Short mmCIF file of C-alpha atoms in Angstrom, two decimals:
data_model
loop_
_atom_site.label_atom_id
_atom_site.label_comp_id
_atom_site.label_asym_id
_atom_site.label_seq_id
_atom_site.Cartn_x
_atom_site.Cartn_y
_atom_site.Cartn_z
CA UNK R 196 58.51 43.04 103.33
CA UNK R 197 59.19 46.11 105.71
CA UNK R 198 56.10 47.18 107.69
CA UNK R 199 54.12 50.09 106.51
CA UNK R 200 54.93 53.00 108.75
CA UNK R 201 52.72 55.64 109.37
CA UNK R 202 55.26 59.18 110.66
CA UNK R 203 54.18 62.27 112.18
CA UNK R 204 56.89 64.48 111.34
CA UNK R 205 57.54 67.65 113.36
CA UNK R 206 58.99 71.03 112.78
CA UNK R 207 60.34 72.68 114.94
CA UNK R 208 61.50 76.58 114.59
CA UNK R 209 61.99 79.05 117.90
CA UNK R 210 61.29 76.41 120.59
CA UNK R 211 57.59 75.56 118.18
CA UNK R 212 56.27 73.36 116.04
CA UNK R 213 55.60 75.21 112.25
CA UNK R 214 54.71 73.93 109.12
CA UNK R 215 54.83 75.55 105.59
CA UNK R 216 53.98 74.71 102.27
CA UNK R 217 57.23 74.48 99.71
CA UNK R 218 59.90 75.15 102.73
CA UNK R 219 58.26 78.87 102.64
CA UNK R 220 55.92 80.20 104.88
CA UNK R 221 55.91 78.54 107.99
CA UNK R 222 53.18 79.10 110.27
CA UNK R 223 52.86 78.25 114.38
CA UNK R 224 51.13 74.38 114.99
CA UNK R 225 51.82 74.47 118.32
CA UNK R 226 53.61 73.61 121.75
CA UNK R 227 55.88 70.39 120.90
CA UNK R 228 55.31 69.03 124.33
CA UNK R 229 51.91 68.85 124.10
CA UNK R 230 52.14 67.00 120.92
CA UNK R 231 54.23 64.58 122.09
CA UNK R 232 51.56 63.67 124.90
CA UNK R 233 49.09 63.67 121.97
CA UNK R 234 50.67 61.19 119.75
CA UNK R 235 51.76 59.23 122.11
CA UNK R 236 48.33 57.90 122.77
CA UNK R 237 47.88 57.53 119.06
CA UNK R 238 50.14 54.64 118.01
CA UNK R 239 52.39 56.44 115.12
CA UNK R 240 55.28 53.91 114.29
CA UNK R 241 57.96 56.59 114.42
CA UNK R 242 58.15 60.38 115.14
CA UNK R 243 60.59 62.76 113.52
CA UNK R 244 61.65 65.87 114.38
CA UNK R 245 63.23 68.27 111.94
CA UNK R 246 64.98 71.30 113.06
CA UNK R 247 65.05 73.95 110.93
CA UNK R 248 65.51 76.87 113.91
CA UNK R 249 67.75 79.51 112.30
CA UNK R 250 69.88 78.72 115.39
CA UNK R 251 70.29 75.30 115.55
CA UNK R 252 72.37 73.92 118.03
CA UNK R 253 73.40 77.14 119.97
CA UNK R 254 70.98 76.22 122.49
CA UNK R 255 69.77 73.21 124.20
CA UNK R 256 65.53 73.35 123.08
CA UNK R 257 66.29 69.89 120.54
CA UNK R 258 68.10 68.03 123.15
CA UNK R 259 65.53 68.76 125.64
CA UNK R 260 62.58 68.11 123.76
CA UNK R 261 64.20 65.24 122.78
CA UNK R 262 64.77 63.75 126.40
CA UNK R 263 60.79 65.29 126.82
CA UNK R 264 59.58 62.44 124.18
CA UNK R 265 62.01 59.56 125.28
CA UNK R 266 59.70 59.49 128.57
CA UNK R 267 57.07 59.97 126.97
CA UNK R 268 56.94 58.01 123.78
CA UNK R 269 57.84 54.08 123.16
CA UNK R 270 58.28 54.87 119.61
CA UNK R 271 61.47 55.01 117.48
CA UNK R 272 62.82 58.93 117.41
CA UNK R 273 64.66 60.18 114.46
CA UNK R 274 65.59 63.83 113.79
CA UNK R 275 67.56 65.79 111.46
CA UNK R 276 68.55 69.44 110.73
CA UNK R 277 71.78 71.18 110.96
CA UNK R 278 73.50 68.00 111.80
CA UNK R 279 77.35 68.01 110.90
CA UNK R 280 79.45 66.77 113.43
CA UNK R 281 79.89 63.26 114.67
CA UNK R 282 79.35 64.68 118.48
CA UNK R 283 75.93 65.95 117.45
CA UNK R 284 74.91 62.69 116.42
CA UNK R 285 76.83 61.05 119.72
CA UNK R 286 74.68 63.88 122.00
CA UNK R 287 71.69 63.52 120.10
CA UNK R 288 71.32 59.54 121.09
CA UNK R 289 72.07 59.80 123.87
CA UNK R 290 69.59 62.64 124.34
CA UNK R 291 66.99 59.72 123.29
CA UNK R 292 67.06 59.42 119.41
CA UNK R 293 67.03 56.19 117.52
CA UNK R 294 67.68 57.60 114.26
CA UNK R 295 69.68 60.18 112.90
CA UNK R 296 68.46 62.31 109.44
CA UNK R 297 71.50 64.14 107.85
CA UNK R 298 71.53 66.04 104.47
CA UNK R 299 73.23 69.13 103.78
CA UNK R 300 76.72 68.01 105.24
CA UNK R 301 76.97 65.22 102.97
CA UNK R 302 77.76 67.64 100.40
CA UNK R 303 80.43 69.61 102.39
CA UNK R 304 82.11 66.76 103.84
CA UNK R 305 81.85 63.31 101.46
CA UNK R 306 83.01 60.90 104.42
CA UNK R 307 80.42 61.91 106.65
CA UNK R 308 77.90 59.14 105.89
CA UNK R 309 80.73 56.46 105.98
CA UNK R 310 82.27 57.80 109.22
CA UNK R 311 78.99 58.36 111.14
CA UNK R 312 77.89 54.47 110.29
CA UNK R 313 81.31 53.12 110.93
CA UNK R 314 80.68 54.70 114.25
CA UNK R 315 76.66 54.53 114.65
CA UNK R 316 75.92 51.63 112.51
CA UNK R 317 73.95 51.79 109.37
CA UNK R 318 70.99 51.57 110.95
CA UNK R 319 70.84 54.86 112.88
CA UNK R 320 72.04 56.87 109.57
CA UNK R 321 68.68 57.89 107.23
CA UNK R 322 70.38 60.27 104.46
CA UNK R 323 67.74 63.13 103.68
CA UNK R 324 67.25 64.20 100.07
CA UNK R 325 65.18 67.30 99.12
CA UNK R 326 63.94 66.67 95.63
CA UNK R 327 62.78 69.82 93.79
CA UNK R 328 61.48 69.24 89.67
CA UNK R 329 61.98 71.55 87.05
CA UNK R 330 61.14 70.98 83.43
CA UNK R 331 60.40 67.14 84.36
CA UNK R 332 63.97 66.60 85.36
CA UNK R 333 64.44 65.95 89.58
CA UNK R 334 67.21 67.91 91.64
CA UNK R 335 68.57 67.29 94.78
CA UNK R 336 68.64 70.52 97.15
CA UNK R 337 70.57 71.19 100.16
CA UNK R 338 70.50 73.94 102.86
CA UNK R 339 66.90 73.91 103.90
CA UNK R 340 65.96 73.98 99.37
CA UNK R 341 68.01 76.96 99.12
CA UNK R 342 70.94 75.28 97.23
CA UNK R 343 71.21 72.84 93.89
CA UNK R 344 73.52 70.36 94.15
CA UNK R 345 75.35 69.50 90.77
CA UNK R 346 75.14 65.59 91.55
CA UNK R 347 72.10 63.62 89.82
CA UNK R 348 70.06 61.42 92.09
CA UNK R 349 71.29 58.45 90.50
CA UNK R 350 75.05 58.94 91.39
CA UNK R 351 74.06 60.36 94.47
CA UNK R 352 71.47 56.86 96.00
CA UNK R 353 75.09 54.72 94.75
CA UNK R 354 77.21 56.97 96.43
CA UNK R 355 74.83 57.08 99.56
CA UNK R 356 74.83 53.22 99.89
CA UNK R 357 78.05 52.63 99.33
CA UNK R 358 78.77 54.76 101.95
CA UNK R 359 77.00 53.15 104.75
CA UNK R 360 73.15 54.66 104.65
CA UNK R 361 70.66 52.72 106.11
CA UNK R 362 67.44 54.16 104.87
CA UNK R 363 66.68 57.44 102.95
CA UNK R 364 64.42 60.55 103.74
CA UNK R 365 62.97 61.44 100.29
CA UNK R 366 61.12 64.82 100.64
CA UNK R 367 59.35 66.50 97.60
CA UNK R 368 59.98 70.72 97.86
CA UNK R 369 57.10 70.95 95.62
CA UNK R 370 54.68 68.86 97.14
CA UNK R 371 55.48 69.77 100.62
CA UNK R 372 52.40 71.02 102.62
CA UNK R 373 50.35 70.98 99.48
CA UNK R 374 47.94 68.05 100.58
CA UNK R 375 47.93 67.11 97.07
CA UNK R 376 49.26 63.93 97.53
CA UNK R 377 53.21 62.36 97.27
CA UNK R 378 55.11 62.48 94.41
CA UNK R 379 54.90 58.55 93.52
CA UNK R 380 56.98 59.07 90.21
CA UNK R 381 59.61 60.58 92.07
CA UNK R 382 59.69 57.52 94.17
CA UNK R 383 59.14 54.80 91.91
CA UNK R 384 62.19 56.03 90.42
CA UNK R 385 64.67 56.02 93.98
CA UNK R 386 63.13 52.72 94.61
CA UNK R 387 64.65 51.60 91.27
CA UNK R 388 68.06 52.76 92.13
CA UNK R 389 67.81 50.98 96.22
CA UNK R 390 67.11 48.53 98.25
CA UNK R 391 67.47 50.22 101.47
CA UNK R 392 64.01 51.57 102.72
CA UNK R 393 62.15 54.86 102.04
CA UNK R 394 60.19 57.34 103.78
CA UNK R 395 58.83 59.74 101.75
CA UNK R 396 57.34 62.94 102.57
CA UNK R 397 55.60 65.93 100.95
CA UNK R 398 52.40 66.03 99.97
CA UNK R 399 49.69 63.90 102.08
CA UNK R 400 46.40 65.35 102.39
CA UNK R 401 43.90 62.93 102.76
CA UNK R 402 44.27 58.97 103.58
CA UNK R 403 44.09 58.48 99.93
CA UNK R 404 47.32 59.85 99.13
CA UNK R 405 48.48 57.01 101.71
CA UNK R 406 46.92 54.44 100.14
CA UNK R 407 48.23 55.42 96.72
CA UNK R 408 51.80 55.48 98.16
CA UNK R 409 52.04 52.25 99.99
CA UNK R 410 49.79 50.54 96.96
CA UNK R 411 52.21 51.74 93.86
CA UNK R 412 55.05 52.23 95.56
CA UNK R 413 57.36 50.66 97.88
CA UNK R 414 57.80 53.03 100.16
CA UNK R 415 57.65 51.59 103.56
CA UNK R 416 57.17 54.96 105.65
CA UNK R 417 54.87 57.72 104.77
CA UNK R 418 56.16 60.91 106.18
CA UNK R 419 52.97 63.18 106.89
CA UNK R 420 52.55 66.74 109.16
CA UNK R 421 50.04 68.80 107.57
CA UNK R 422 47.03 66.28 107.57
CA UNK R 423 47.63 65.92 111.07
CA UNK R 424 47.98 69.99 111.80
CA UNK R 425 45.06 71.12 109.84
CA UNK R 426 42.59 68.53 109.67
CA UNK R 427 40.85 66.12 112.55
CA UNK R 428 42.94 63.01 111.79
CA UNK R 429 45.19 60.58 113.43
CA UNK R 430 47.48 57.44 112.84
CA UNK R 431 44.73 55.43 114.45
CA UNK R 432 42.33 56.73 111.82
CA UNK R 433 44.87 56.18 108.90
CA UNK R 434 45.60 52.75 110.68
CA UNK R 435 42.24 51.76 110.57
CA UNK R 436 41.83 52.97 107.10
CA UNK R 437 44.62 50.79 105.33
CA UNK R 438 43.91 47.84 107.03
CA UNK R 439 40.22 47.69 105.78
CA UNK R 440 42.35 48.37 102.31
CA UNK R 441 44.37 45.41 102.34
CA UNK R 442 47.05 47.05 103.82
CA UNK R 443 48.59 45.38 107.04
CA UNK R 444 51.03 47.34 108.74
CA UNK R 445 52.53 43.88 110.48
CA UNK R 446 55.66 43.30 109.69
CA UNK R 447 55.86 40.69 106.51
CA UNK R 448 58.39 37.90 106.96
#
């Protein structure tokens, strides 16, 4: 079994860290630099960075902050956002990033997955998916949630893996910074369809949520940034708290 990973997962927008709730309202959480020095002395498994800055790569702040929390952190780094060309993903590593997220290009260009792991490998590719429900029926979203994609989830996770994905980003619009816990349905159904591993994100509020996640699903990463921005908690705390649970984080051979 893949180790239970816990993931602080960082927004960043205008050279800052935000957070919203449903991809709408984003509010300032702070300097990124100090909270790389933060949870670096809090054991997270993995950090992610999403940038969702309206200008993206047309200056240097990811790159940078990037290089910031290679010295800093002995963690695996994976970010995403705006990612389209095979030289982004080539800068970005070597800028200090372990793992690449990419999502709205695989709609606009259909080989992307399968050149970037031909060239990467499979296991620096994580394919996001934003998952928004309506009328009990999931959709995939592209372009930050503002477009539907026509392809069902299904088609899409076979397409995905055939391609060459090595691990998938599942992120609920309509749990996101709601604290009312993941969207386990929506999961127990992509777990069905793969055997590559999740992180899933959207929703975590308390350590609960985490719990439930890990215990009924088989998610192997929870994704989590607004219990960490708005209430006094830590992966050392969550840590702690699964493991008196029954849930080791150790690796399972």
């Amino acid at each position: 079994m893949l180790k239970k990973r816990i993931i602080p997962i960082l927004l960043l927008k205008n050279k800052r860290l935000v957070k919203g709730k449903k991809f709408l309202n984003y509010r300032d959480t702070g300097d990124p630099a100090s909270c790389i020095k933060i949870y670096n002395t809090q054991y997270p498994d993995e950090l992610v960075f999403i940038n969702i800055d309206d200008n993206r790569f047309k200056s240097n702040t990811l790159f940078n902050i990037l290089k910031f929390a290679s010295k800093q952190c002995f963690i695996p780094l994976t970010v995403g956002g705006g990612i389209d060309k095979i030289s982004k993903i080539e800068k970005l590593l070597k800028s200090g990033a372990d793992k690449i997220i990419i999502n709205t290009i695989n709609f606009k260009d259909k080989k992307f997955i399968y050149r970037s792991s031909k060239i990467f490998g499979s296991q620096c590719i994580v394919v996001g998916i934003d998952v928004r429900k309506i009328k009990n029926k999931y959709y995939i979203y592209s372009d930050l949630g503002k477009e539907k994609q026509n392809i069902s989830i299904e088609d899409f996770i076979k397409f995905c893996e055939d391609n060459g994905a090595g691990e998938f980003f599942i992120n609920s619009i309509d749990n996101d910074g709601t604290m009312n816990g993941y969207d386990l349905k929506l999961i127990n159904h992509i777990e069905k369809l793969t055997k590559l591993p999740i992180i899933t994100s959207g929703g975590a509020g308390n350590f609960k949520h985490i719990e439930d996640l890990f215990k009924k699903t088989k998610s192997s990463g929870a994704a989590c940034g607004s219990i960490f921005h708005f209430a006094d908690n830590n992966p050392i705390r969550i840590s702690t708290y699964l493991k008196q649970r029954g849930i080791d984080q150790k690796k399972i051979k």
